[in-house]
Amino acid sequence: MTKLVGRERTVVARICDGILDLIKTKELGLGDRLPSEERLVEDFGVARPTLREALKILEQDGIIRTEHGRGRFVMAGAALHIERPITTFESVTDMVEGYGYSTTTQLLKLTEMAADDEIASGLQCLSGTPVLRIERLRSEGTRPILYSIDFIKAETAGNAISTIDWSGSLVQILRRRGVAPVASTANVSATLLPADAVKHWKLADFGPVLLVTETCFTAEGTPILFAKDYHHGKYFTFSFARR
Amino acid sequence: MTKLVGRERTVVARICDGILDLIKTKELGLGDRLPSEERLVEDFGVARPTLREALKILEQDGIIRTEHGRGRFVMAGAALHIERPITTFESVTDMVEGYGYSTTTQLLKLTEMAADDEIASGLQCLSGTPVLRIERLRSEGTRPILYSIDFIKAETAGNAISTIDWSGSLVQILRRRGVAPVASTANVSATLLPADAVKHWKLADFGPVLLVTETCFTAEGTPILFAKDYHHGKYFTFSFARR
């Protein structure tokens, strides 16, 4: 779903959710006409431009279609609405909380190193560029469920490297430094934990993992974070619509 | 990317690809203004409404933005363009070919059975509904790389069950029966092959798999296919943008 910010997001998102609820509870079915704009403005208690913004988002997402002069209708795409799609950018912290897990994050190791080819490609910088390697483990109680290695350019942390709490949300840390990641390109694969991590941190019983490798960008399109998140196969599954 | 059909798709997709190429080859950078409509109409040799359709798609995908009176500009979303995203619906056959694999499909077993709760939920039908279970294995040479179990309602196959070549593309089979799947809701997880499949078909060395569980819908929003595809972890990785 299209990203909005602040209060605007709240009101528009509330209208979208309200209309999706009507579809989910079957008050509105496939091909049904939506109530008039006048009616929706009244029901939701919002201004007409705000309502229209919400309807535009639902149209872009293939949930409804507009027939000029006839009104708006529920489309087949409504069947494709996903509650928490993998295609919505969010911090790992928010994602894990969204699953209902209450985890603690342990900083395993913070290293300054020179970018190898993989990291350079992930951060779109030259090989050899100084980067920070942030190796962490999230656990639900005593059970480790998410092992991650994140890379940022050393210059991104600057002098703050020793004052930053690296067990906090990395997205939050970057936001505070004025370089909030807002989008990413990612890929997902199935694998096992890296052998050295298993050995070093005694993670032998982790099993198959869902590895999400991700380059995160600021709103200006600058690559700011290269992340490798190893999700415990039994604890995570990601949803998406295909069309 | 928004779905179009037939010739319209071809021309509009060609314009989109052309503009994306300009961005990829850095002829157009972040924040740059696109050439005028007049110029693009001439360059691509297309009608203005067709060009506008393509520009609308690029705008919806966050690749460009329109500033009224000023022109169109390359947006941060351009960095997020993915060649073959997991969010584009395609048949497994097309997907596997897209990877450059040349596979053979073996029908392991075709069974008529009553839908259990999982299948009923996947096909959005009642438990006990007669369904066909289609168990198959795709191999690249002698190496099995994709094990799948597909379910369709028995009524979808009707009397044709014994005449259909079940080793062919299931999307193609359904298309020929007038119920082409065009979209889906899916989730992805990391797991191992089902123990009974490993035992029965001697697949012990398969390792971690990327399991995509998917309900496919017709254009009318009817669930027509419930698929469980177990992708060999070493042979498949899926890409997507998050925003």
Short mmCIF file of C-alpha atoms in Angstrom, two decimals:
data_model
loop_
_atom_site.label_atom_id
_atom_site.label_comp_id
_atom_site.label_asym_id
_atom_site.label_seq_id
_atom_site.Cartn_x
_atom_site.Cartn_y
_atom_site.Cartn_z
CA MET A 1 0.00 0.00 0.00
CA THR A 2 1.26 3.46 -0.91
CA LYS A 3 3.22 5.14 1.86
CA LEU A 4 1.95 8.31 3.50
CA VAL A 5 3.30 10.17 6.46
CA GLY A 6 2.07 11.44 9.84
CA ARG A 7 -1.52 12.41 10.43
CA GLU A 8 -2.38 12.23 6.76
CA ARG A 9 -1.42 8.57 6.81
CA THR A 10 -3.54 7.92 9.86
CA VAL A 11 -6.78 9.34 8.44
CA VAL A 12 -6.35 7.97 4.93
CA ALA A 13 -5.25 4.56 6.25
CA ARG A 14 -8.30 4.51 8.53
CA ILE A 15 -10.62 5.05 5.56
CA CYS A 16 -8.83 2.36 3.51
CA ASP A 17 -9.10 -0.07 6.42
CA GLY A 18 -12.76 0.83 6.91
CA ILE A 19 -13.59 0.06 3.28
CA LEU A 20 -11.48 -3.12 3.35
CA ASP A 21 -13.43 -4.16 6.46
CA LEU A 22 -16.72 -3.78 4.56
CA ILE A 23 -15.28 -6.13 1.92
CA LYS A 24 -13.85 -8.58 4.46
CA THR A 25 -17.11 -8.84 6.40
CA LYS A 26 -18.88 -9.42 3.05
CA GLU A 27 -21.02 -6.30 3.43
CA LEU A 28 -19.51 -5.50 0.04
CA GLY A 29 -18.93 -8.32 -2.47
CA LEU A 30 -17.11 -8.66 -5.79
CA GLY A 31 -18.66 -6.26 -8.35
CA ASP A 32 -20.75 -4.40 -5.75
CA ARG A 33 -20.98 -0.64 -5.98
CA LEU A 34 -19.43 1.37 -3.14
CA PRO A 35 -21.63 3.87 -1.29
CA SER A 36 -21.55 7.39 -2.83
CA GLU A 37 -18.79 9.87 -1.96
CA GLU A 38 -21.34 11.93 -0.03
CA ARG A 39 -22.28 8.91 2.04
CA LEU A 40 -18.65 7.88 2.71
CA VAL A 41 -17.67 11.46 3.64
CA GLU A 42 -20.46 11.37 6.19
CA ASP A 43 -19.79 7.83 7.46
CA PHE A 44 -16.08 8.43 7.98
CA GLY A 45 -16.45 12.07 9.05
CA VAL A 46 -13.66 13.23 6.72
CA ALA A 47 -13.17 15.89 4.07
CA ARG A 48 -13.82 14.89 0.47
CA PRO A 49 -10.17 15.30 -0.72
CA THR A 50 -9.07 12.95 2.08
CA LEU A 51 -11.69 10.39 1.07
CA ARG A 52 -10.60 10.67 -2.57
CA GLU A 53 -6.97 10.08 -1.56
CA ALA A 54 -8.04 6.83 0.13
CA LEU A 55 -10.15 5.75 -2.85
CA LYS A 56 -7.20 6.46 -5.17
CA ILE A 57 -4.97 4.17 -3.10
CA LEU A 58 -7.58 1.40 -3.17
CA GLU A 59 -7.86 1.83 -6.93
CA GLN A 60 -4.08 1.65 -7.41
CA ASP A 61 -4.02 -1.52 -5.32
CA GLY A 62 -6.65 -3.13 -7.56
CA ILE A 63 -9.22 -3.27 -4.76
CA ILE A 64 -11.80 -1.03 -6.46
CA ARG A 65 -12.28 0.44 -9.94
CA THR A 66 -13.96 3.67 -11.01
CA GLU A 67 -16.50 3.73 -13.83
CA HIS A 68 -17.01 7.34 -14.75
CA GLY A 69 -20.61 8.41 -14.23
CA ARG A 70 -21.50 5.04 -12.65
CA GLY A 71 -19.53 4.94 -9.41
CA ARG A 72 -16.88 2.75 -7.82
CA PHE A 73 -16.98 -1.04 -7.75
CA VAL A 74 -15.25 -3.80 -5.79
CA MET A 75 -12.68 -5.55 -8.00
CA ALA A 76 -11.18 -9.04 -8.07
CA GLY A 77 -8.06 -7.52 -6.48
CA ALA A 78 -10.01 -7.29 -3.22
CA ALA A 79 -9.43 -11.04 -2.87
CA LEU A 80 -5.71 -10.27 -2.99
CA HIS A 81 -5.55 -7.92 -0.05
CA ILE A 82 -2.76 -8.98 2.30
CA GLU A 83 -2.67 -7.85 5.90
CA ARG A 84 1.11 -7.53 6.32
CA PRO A 85 2.76 -7.95 2.93
CA ILE A 86 6.49 -8.57 2.51
CA THR A 87 6.42 -5.68 0.00
CA THR A 88 5.72 -3.09 2.70
CA PHE A 89 8.99 -1.69 4.00
CA GLU A 90 9.32 -1.79 7.76
CA SER A 91 12.07 -2.21 10.32
CA VAL A 92 12.90 -5.72 11.53
CA THR A 93 11.89 -4.53 14.99
CA ASP A 94 8.39 -3.57 13.78
CA MET A 95 8.12 -6.76 11.73
CA VAL A 96 9.01 -8.99 14.68
CA GLU A 97 6.54 -7.11 16.92
CA GLY A 98 3.89 -7.43 14.20
CA TYR A 99 4.26 -11.21 14.56
CA GLY A 100 3.45 -10.85 18.24
CA TYR A 101 6.96 -11.82 19.33
CA SER A 102 8.52 -10.03 22.24
CA THR A 103 12.21 -10.38 21.57
CA THR A 104 15.46 -9.17 23.04
CA THR A 105 18.31 -8.18 20.74
CA GLN A 106 21.87 -9.09 21.57
CA LEU A 107 24.79 -7.36 19.84
CA LEU A 108 27.12 -10.26 19.10
CA LYS A 109 29.91 -8.31 17.48
CA LEU A 110 30.57 -4.87 16.02
CA THR A 111 33.45 -4.74 13.54
CA GLU A 112 34.96 -2.09 11.33
CA MET A 113 36.16 -3.63 8.08
CA ALA A 114 36.76 -2.94 4.38
CA ALA A 115 33.82 -3.73 2.07
CA ASP A 116 34.32 -6.93 0.09
CA ASP A 117 32.64 -7.34 -3.31
CA GLU A 118 29.31 -8.52 -1.90
CA ILE A 119 29.06 -5.67 0.61
CA ALA A 120 30.23 -3.12 -1.98
CA SER A 121 27.55 -4.33 -4.34
CA GLY A 122 24.93 -4.22 -1.53
CA LEU A 123 25.84 -0.69 -0.48
CA GLN A 124 26.65 0.41 -4.04
CA CYS A 125 30.08 1.66 -3.00
CA LEU A 126 33.63 0.75 -3.99
CA SER A 127 35.31 -2.40 -2.66
CA GLY A 128 37.53 -1.44 0.22
CA THR A 129 35.23 1.31 1.51
CA PRO A 130 35.29 1.29 5.35
CA VAL A 131 32.05 -0.24 6.66
CA LEU A 132 30.61 -1.30 10.00
CA ARG A 133 29.54 -4.91 10.32
CA ILE A 134 26.83 -5.31 12.95
CA GLU A 135 26.20 -8.91 13.92
CA ARG A 136 23.16 -9.46 16.13
CA LEU A 137 20.79 -12.11 17.46
CA ARG A 138 17.15 -11.71 18.43
CA SER A 139 15.66 -14.21 20.84
CA GLU A 140 12.12 -14.91 21.98
CA GLY A 141 12.79 -15.87 25.59
CA THR A 142 15.81 -18.16 25.39
CA ARG A 143 15.05 -19.27 21.82
CA PRO A 144 17.10 -17.50 19.09
CA ILE A 145 14.78 -16.77 16.15
CA LEU A 146 16.60 -14.18 14.02
CA TYR A 147 20.31 -13.90 13.29
CA SER A 148 21.37 -10.83 11.31
CA ILE A 149 24.41 -9.16 9.79
CA ASP A 150 23.96 -5.51 8.83
CA PHE A 151 26.40 -3.28 7.01
CA ILE A 152 26.50 0.51 6.88
CA LYS A 153 29.30 2.76 5.66
CA ALA A 154 31.56 3.80 8.53
CA GLU A 155 30.97 7.46 7.56
CA THR A 156 27.23 6.98 8.26
CA ALA A 157 27.98 6.40 11.94
CA GLY A 158 30.82 8.92 11.98
CA ASN A 159 32.08 9.74 15.46
CA ALA A 160 28.90 8.41 17.09
CA ILE A 161 30.00 4.77 16.74
CA SER A 162 30.79 4.29 20.45
CA THR A 163 27.74 6.22 21.75
CA ILE A 164 25.10 4.44 19.66
CA ASP A 165 23.14 1.59 21.29
CA TRP A 166 23.62 -1.05 18.60
CA SER A 167 21.08 -3.41 20.14
CA GLY A 168 18.27 -0.98 19.18
CA SER A 169 16.37 -0.72 15.90
CA LEU A 170 18.82 0.05 13.11
CA VAL A 171 16.14 1.86 11.11
CA GLN A 172 15.55 4.03 14.19
CA ILE A 173 19.30 4.68 14.58
CA LEU A 174 19.57 5.76 10.94
CA ARG A 175 16.41 7.89 11.22
CA ARG A 176 17.96 9.76 14.15
CA ARG A 177 21.04 10.40 12.02
CA GLY A 178 18.82 11.95 9.32
CA VAL A 179 19.23 9.09 6.84
CA ALA A 180 16.06 7.07 7.42
CA PRO A 181 15.69 4.08 5.08
CA VAL A 182 12.20 4.12 3.54
CA ALA A 183 12.37 1.47 0.83
CA SER A 184 14.48 -1.45 -0.32
CA THR A 185 15.23 -4.02 -2.95
CA ALA A 186 15.41 -7.49 -1.49
CA ASN A 187 15.60 -11.14 -2.27
CA VAL A 188 14.60 -14.17 -0.29
CA SER A 189 16.11 -17.64 -0.29
CA ALA A 190 16.17 -20.78 1.84
CA THR A 191 19.44 -21.81 3.38
CA LEU A 192 21.16 -22.70 6.66
CA LEU A 193 22.92 -20.35 9.06
CA PRO A 194 26.53 -19.51 8.08
CA ALA A 195 28.75 -22.30 9.44
CA ASP A 196 31.01 -19.85 11.33
CA ALA A 197 28.02 -18.27 13.11
CA VAL A 198 26.74 -21.71 14.13
CA LYS A 199 30.14 -22.60 15.52
CA HIS A 200 30.92 -19.28 17.13
CA TRP A 201 27.55 -18.58 18.75
CA LYS A 202 26.45 -22.18 19.32
CA LEU A 203 23.36 -22.00 17.08
CA ALA A 204 23.53 -25.61 15.87
CA ASP A 205 19.80 -26.41 16.19
CA PHE A 206 18.54 -23.45 14.16
CA GLY A 207 17.45 -25.52 11.10
CA PRO A 208 16.33 -24.13 7.68
CA VAL A 209 16.28 -20.32 7.56
CA LEU A 210 14.56 -17.78 5.36
CA LEU A 211 17.36 -15.44 4.33
CA VAL A 212 16.28 -11.94 3.29
CA THR A 213 19.13 -9.98 1.68
CA GLU A 214 18.21 -6.35 1.35
CA THR A 215 19.60 -3.00 0.21
CA CYS A 216 17.71 -0.17 1.93
CA PHE A 217 17.43 3.31 0.43
CA THR A 218 16.69 6.75 1.80
CA ALA A 219 13.85 8.80 0.27
CA GLU A 220 16.52 10.37 -1.98
CA GLY A 221 17.44 6.93 -3.36
CA THR A 222 20.79 6.65 -1.52
CA PRO A 223 21.70 3.08 -0.45
CA ILE A 224 22.21 3.38 3.32
CA LEU A 225 21.97 -0.14 4.74
CA PHE A 226 22.79 -3.64 3.47
CA ALA A 227 21.11 -6.27 5.59
CA LYS A 228 21.22 -10.06 5.74
CA ASP A 229 18.46 -11.37 7.99
CA TYR A 230 18.35 -15.09 8.74
CA HIS A 231 14.80 -15.87 9.92
CA HIS A 232 14.22 -19.11 11.82
CA GLY A 233 12.10 -21.21 9.43
CA LYS A 234 9.66 -22.29 12.11
CA TYR A 235 8.99 -18.73 13.34
CA PHE A 236 8.56 -16.69 10.17
CA THR A 237 6.56 -16.78 6.97
CA PHE A 238 6.04 -13.82 4.64
CA SER A 239 2.94 -12.99 2.62
CA PHE A 240 2.46 -11.18 -0.65
CA ALA A 241 0.08 -10.78 -3.59
CA ARG A 242 1.08 -11.63 -7.15
CA ARG A 243 -0.67 -10.16 -10.16
CA MET B 1 3.76 -3.80 -12.78
CA THR B 2 0.13 -3.32 -13.79
CA LYS B 3 -1.19 -6.12 -16.01
CA LEU B 4 -2.31 -5.37 -19.54
CA VAL B 5 -3.37 -7.74 -22.26
CA GLY B 6 -2.42 -8.56 -25.85
CA ARG B 7 -1.03 -5.96 -28.21
CA GLU B 8 -1.75 -3.10 -25.82
CA ARG B 9 0.55 -4.77 -23.27
CA THR B 10 3.29 -5.20 -25.82
CA VAL B 11 3.45 -1.56 -26.90
CA VAL B 12 3.00 -0.06 -23.43
CA ALA B 13 5.50 -2.52 -21.91
CA ARG B 14 8.00 -1.64 -24.64
CA ILE B 15 7.73 2.08 -23.74
CA CYS B 16 8.10 1.30 -20.01
CA ASP B 17 11.14 -0.86 -20.69
CA GLY B 18 12.59 1.84 -22.95
CA ILE B 19 12.32 4.48 -20.24
CA LEU B 20 13.65 2.07 -17.59
CA ASP B 21 16.61 1.39 -19.90
CA LEU B 22 17.40 5.12 -20.03
CA ILE B 23 17.47 5.09 -16.22
CA LYS B 24 19.49 1.87 -16.01
CA THR B 25 22.13 3.09 -18.45
CA LYS B 26 22.30 6.34 -16.41
CA GLU B 27 21.21 8.45 -19.37
CA LEU B 28 18.55 9.57 -16.88
CA GLY B 29 19.49 9.98 -13.19
CA LEU B 30 17.56 10.54 -9.97
CA GLY B 31 15.66 13.86 -10.18
CA ASP B 32 16.29 14.31 -13.91
CA ARG B 33 13.47 15.54 -16.10
CA LEU B 34 12.13 13.11 -18.71
CA PRO B 35 12.09 14.26 -22.34
CA SER B 36 8.82 15.98 -23.36
CA GLU B 37 5.75 13.98 -24.40
CA GLU B 38 6.24 15.24 -27.98
CA ARG B 39 9.80 13.93 -27.97
CA LEU B 40 8.89 10.55 -26.45
CA VAL B 41 5.97 10.12 -28.89
CA GLU B 42 8.46 10.65 -31.70
CA ASP B 43 11.26 8.50 -30.20
CA PHE B 44 9.01 5.51 -29.51
CA GLY B 45 6.82 6.02 -32.59
CA VAL B 46 3.59 5.62 -30.63
CA ALA B 47 0.33 7.52 -30.15
CA ARG B 48 0.14 9.98 -27.27
CA PRO B 49 -2.57 8.04 -25.30
CA THR B 50 -0.36 4.94 -25.45
CA LEU B 51 2.63 6.91 -24.19
CA ARG B 52 0.52 8.36 -21.38
CA GLU B 53 -0.62 4.87 -20.36
CA ALA B 54 3.04 3.85 -20.01
CA LEU B 55 3.92 7.00 -18.06
CA LYS B 56 0.95 6.35 -15.73
CA ILE B 57 2.25 2.86 -14.98
CA LEU B 58 5.74 4.20 -14.25
CA GLU B 59 4.19 6.81 -11.97
CA GLN B 60 2.13 4.19 -10.09
CA ASP B 61 5.27 2.11 -9.66
CA GLY B 62 7.08 5.08 -8.10
CA ILE B 63 9.61 5.28 -10.96
CA ILE B 64 8.66 8.80 -12.05
CA ARG B 65 6.55 11.64 -10.67
CA THR B 66 4.59 14.34 -12.51
CA GLU B 67 4.88 18.00 -11.53
CA HIS B 68 2.09 19.82 -13.25
CA GLY B 69 3.40 22.49 -15.58
CA ARG B 70 7.01 21.36 -15.02
CA GLY B 71 7.22 17.89 -16.49
CA ARG B 72 8.02 14.37 -15.30
CA PHE B 73 10.99 13.48 -13.11
CA VAL B 74 12.87 10.31 -12.18
CA MET B 75 12.03 9.30 -8.61
CA ALA B 76 13.85 7.34 -5.92
CA GLY B 77 11.58 4.39 -6.79
CA ALA B 78 13.66 3.95 -9.95
CA ALA B 79 16.34 2.41 -7.72
CA LEU B 80 13.72 -0.15 -6.69
CA HIS B 81 12.94 -1.52 -10.12
CA ILE B 82 13.21 -5.31 -10.05
CA GLU B 83 13.66 -7.32 -13.24
CA ARG B 84 11.61 -10.37 -12.27
CA PRO B 85 9.76 -9.64 -9.03
CA ILE B 86 8.08 -12.34 -6.96
CA THR B 87 4.98 -10.10 -7.02
CA THR B 88 4.42 -10.64 -10.74
CA PHE B 89 2.10 -13.59 -11.27
CA GLU B 90 3.45 -16.19 -13.66
CA SER B 91 3.26 -19.94 -14.12
CA VAL B 92 5.93 -22.09 -12.47
CA THR B 93 6.88 -23.22 -15.98
CA ASP B 94 7.56 -19.60 -17.07
CA MET B 95 9.34 -18.84 -13.79
CA VAL B 96 11.67 -21.85 -14.13
CA GLU B 97 12.41 -20.93 -17.77
CA GLY B 98 13.05 -17.33 -16.68
CA TYR B 99 15.85 -18.69 -14.47
CA GLY B 100 17.39 -20.25 -17.54
CA TYR B 101 16.69 -23.80 -16.36
CA SER B 102 15.61 -26.38 -18.88
CA THR B 103 13.63 -28.82 -16.78
CA THR B 104 11.55 -31.91 -17.31
CA THR B 105 8.40 -32.42 -15.24
CA GLN B 106 7.49 -35.82 -13.91
CA LEU B 107 3.97 -36.56 -12.68
CA LEU B 108 4.63 -38.52 -9.48
CA LYS B 109 1.06 -39.20 -8.51
CA LEU B 110 -2.48 -38.01 -9.36
CA THR B 111 -5.04 -38.64 -6.64
CA GLU B 112 -8.71 -37.81 -6.19
CA MET B 113 -9.41 -37.06 -2.53
CA ALA B 114 -11.64 -35.09 -0.18
CA ALA B 115 -10.35 -31.62 0.79
CA ASP B 116 -8.96 -31.49 4.33
CA ASP B 117 -9.05 -28.21 6.29
CA GLU B 118 -5.83 -26.83 4.77
CA ILE B 119 -6.90 -27.55 1.19
CA ALA B 120 -10.44 -26.27 1.84
CA SER B 121 -8.97 -23.04 3.19
CA GLY B 122 -6.60 -22.79 0.21
CA LEU B 123 -9.35 -23.34 -2.36
CA GLN B 124 -11.96 -21.50 -0.27
CA CYS B 125 -14.34 -24.45 -0.46
CA LEU B 126 -15.95 -26.74 2.14
CA SER B 127 -13.95 -29.51 3.79
CA GLY B 128 -14.79 -32.78 2.07
CA THR B 129 -15.13 -31.19 -1.39
CA PRO B 130 -13.69 -33.62 -4.01
CA VAL B 131 -10.32 -32.34 -5.21
CA LEU B 132 -7.47 -33.53 -7.41
CA ARG B 133 -4.04 -33.73 -5.81
CA ILE B 134 -1.30 -33.39 -8.40
CA GLU B 135 2.14 -34.33 -7.10
CA ARG B 136 5.02 -33.50 -9.43
CA LEU B 137 8.78 -33.15 -9.62
CA ARG B 138 10.81 -30.91 -11.91
CA SER B 139 14.39 -31.83 -12.61
CA GLU B 140 17.25 -30.04 -14.31
CA GLY B 141 19.01 -32.98 -15.95
CA THR B 142 19.03 -35.66 -13.25
CA ARG B 143 18.94 -33.11 -10.38
CA PRO B 144 15.46 -32.58 -8.82
CA ILE B 145 15.02 -28.85 -8.12
CA LEU B 146 11.29 -28.32 -7.56
CA TYR B 147 8.80 -30.61 -5.83
CA SER B 148 5.18 -29.51 -5.94
CA ILE B 149 1.72 -30.49 -4.77
CA ASP B 150 -1.16 -28.73 -6.53
CA PHE B 151 -4.85 -28.95 -5.72
CA ILE B 152 -7.82 -28.11 -7.94
CA LYS B 153 -11.47 -28.95 -7.41
CA ALA B 154 -12.38 -32.20 -9.16
CA GLU B 155 -15.19 -30.33 -10.98
CA THR B 156 -12.56 -28.04 -12.59
CA ALA B 157 -11.13 -31.03 -14.47
CA GLY B 158 -14.55 -32.62 -14.98
CA ASN B 159 -14.53 -35.53 -17.42
CA ALA B 160 -11.20 -34.44 -18.92
CA ILE B 161 -9.16 -35.87 -16.03
CA SER B 162 -7.81 -38.84 -17.99
CA THR B 163 -7.16 -36.93 -21.24
CA ILE B 164 -5.19 -34.04 -19.69
CA ASP B 165 -1.36 -34.22 -19.82
CA TRP B 166 -0.66 -33.49 -16.15
CA SER B 167 3.06 -33.06 -16.72
CA GLY B 168 2.36 -29.81 -18.62
CA SER B 169 1.95 -26.30 -17.25
CA LEU B 170 -1.02 -26.25 -14.86
CA VAL B 171 -1.70 -22.58 -15.62
CA GLN B 172 -1.85 -23.56 -19.31
CA ILE B 173 -4.18 -26.48 -18.54
CA LEU B 174 -6.52 -24.19 -16.60
CA ARG B 175 -6.35 -21.51 -19.30
CA ARG B 176 -7.47 -24.06 -21.90
CA ARG B 177 -10.42 -24.93 -19.65
CA GLY B 178 -11.42 -21.24 -19.60
CA VAL B 179 -10.42 -20.66 -15.96
CA ALA B 180 -6.97 -19.08 -16.31
CA PRO B 181 -5.41 -18.02 -13.01
CA VAL B 182 -4.18 -14.42 -13.30
CA ALA B 183 -3.29 -13.48 -9.72
CA SER B 184 -2.64 -15.04 -6.33
CA THR B 185 -2.10 -14.55 -2.65
CA ALA B 186 0.98 -16.37 -1.46
CA ASN B 187 3.33 -16.84 1.41
CA VAL B 188 6.91 -17.99 1.51
CA SER B 189 8.72 -19.92 4.23
CA ALA B 190 11.88 -21.97 4.71
CA THR B 191 11.47 -25.64 5.54
CA LEU B 192 12.48 -29.13 4.49
CA LEU B 193 10.68 -31.42 2.06
CA PRO B 194 7.74 -33.36 3.59
CA ALA B 195 9.16 -36.50 5.20
CA ASP B 196 6.83 -38.82 3.26
CA ALA B 197 7.92 -37.28 -0.07
CA VAL B 198 11.59 -37.73 0.85
CA LYS B 199 10.96 -41.37 1.72
CA HIS B 200 8.66 -42.19 -1.15
CA TRP B 201 10.54 -40.49 -3.96
CA LYS B 202 14.09 -40.83 -2.57
CA LEU B 203 14.74 -37.06 -2.30
CA ALA B 204 16.90 -37.24 0.84
CA ASP B 205 19.62 -34.82 -0.30
CA PHE B 206 17.28 -31.95 -1.21
CA GLY B 207 18.28 -29.71 1.76
CA PRO B 208 16.54 -26.45 2.83
CA VAL B 209 13.64 -25.49 0.55
CA LEU B 210 11.82 -22.26 -0.16
CA LEU B 211 8.15 -23.20 0.16
CA VAL B 212 5.68 -20.97 -1.68
CA THR B 213 2.08 -21.68 -0.70
CA GLU B 214 -0.31 -19.98 -3.06
CA THR B 215 -4.01 -19.57 -3.81
CA CYS B 216 -4.47 -18.57 -7.45
CA PHE B 217 -7.53 -16.65 -8.66
CA THR B 218 -9.22 -16.16 -12.02
CA ALA B 219 -9.83 -12.61 -13.29
CA GLU B 220 -13.29 -12.88 -11.69
CA GLY B 221 -11.70 -13.51 -8.28
CA THR B 222 -12.58 -17.23 -8.11
CA PRO B 223 -9.97 -19.39 -6.30
CA ILE B 224 -9.05 -22.03 -8.88
CA LEU B 225 -5.71 -23.51 -7.78
CA PHE B 226 -4.00 -24.13 -4.44
CA ALA B 227 -0.30 -24.77 -4.92
CA LYS B 228 2.55 -25.79 -2.65
CA ASP B 229 5.88 -25.39 -4.42
CA TYR B 230 9.04 -26.60 -2.71
CA HIS B 231 11.96 -24.83 -4.40
CA HIS B 232 15.45 -26.27 -3.92
CA GLY B 233 17.26 -23.69 -1.78
CA LYS B 234 20.41 -23.73 -3.90
CA TYR B 235 18.55 -23.18 -7.18
CA PHE B 236 16.02 -20.45 -6.43
CA THR B 237 15.95 -16.98 -4.92
CA PHE B 238 13.10 -14.49 -5.35
CA SER B 239 13.38 -10.73 -5.64
CA PHE B 240 11.01 -7.94 -4.67
CA ALA B 241 10.87 -4.25 -3.79
CA ARG B 242 9.62 -3.01 -0.42
CA ARG B 243 8.31 0.50 0.08
#
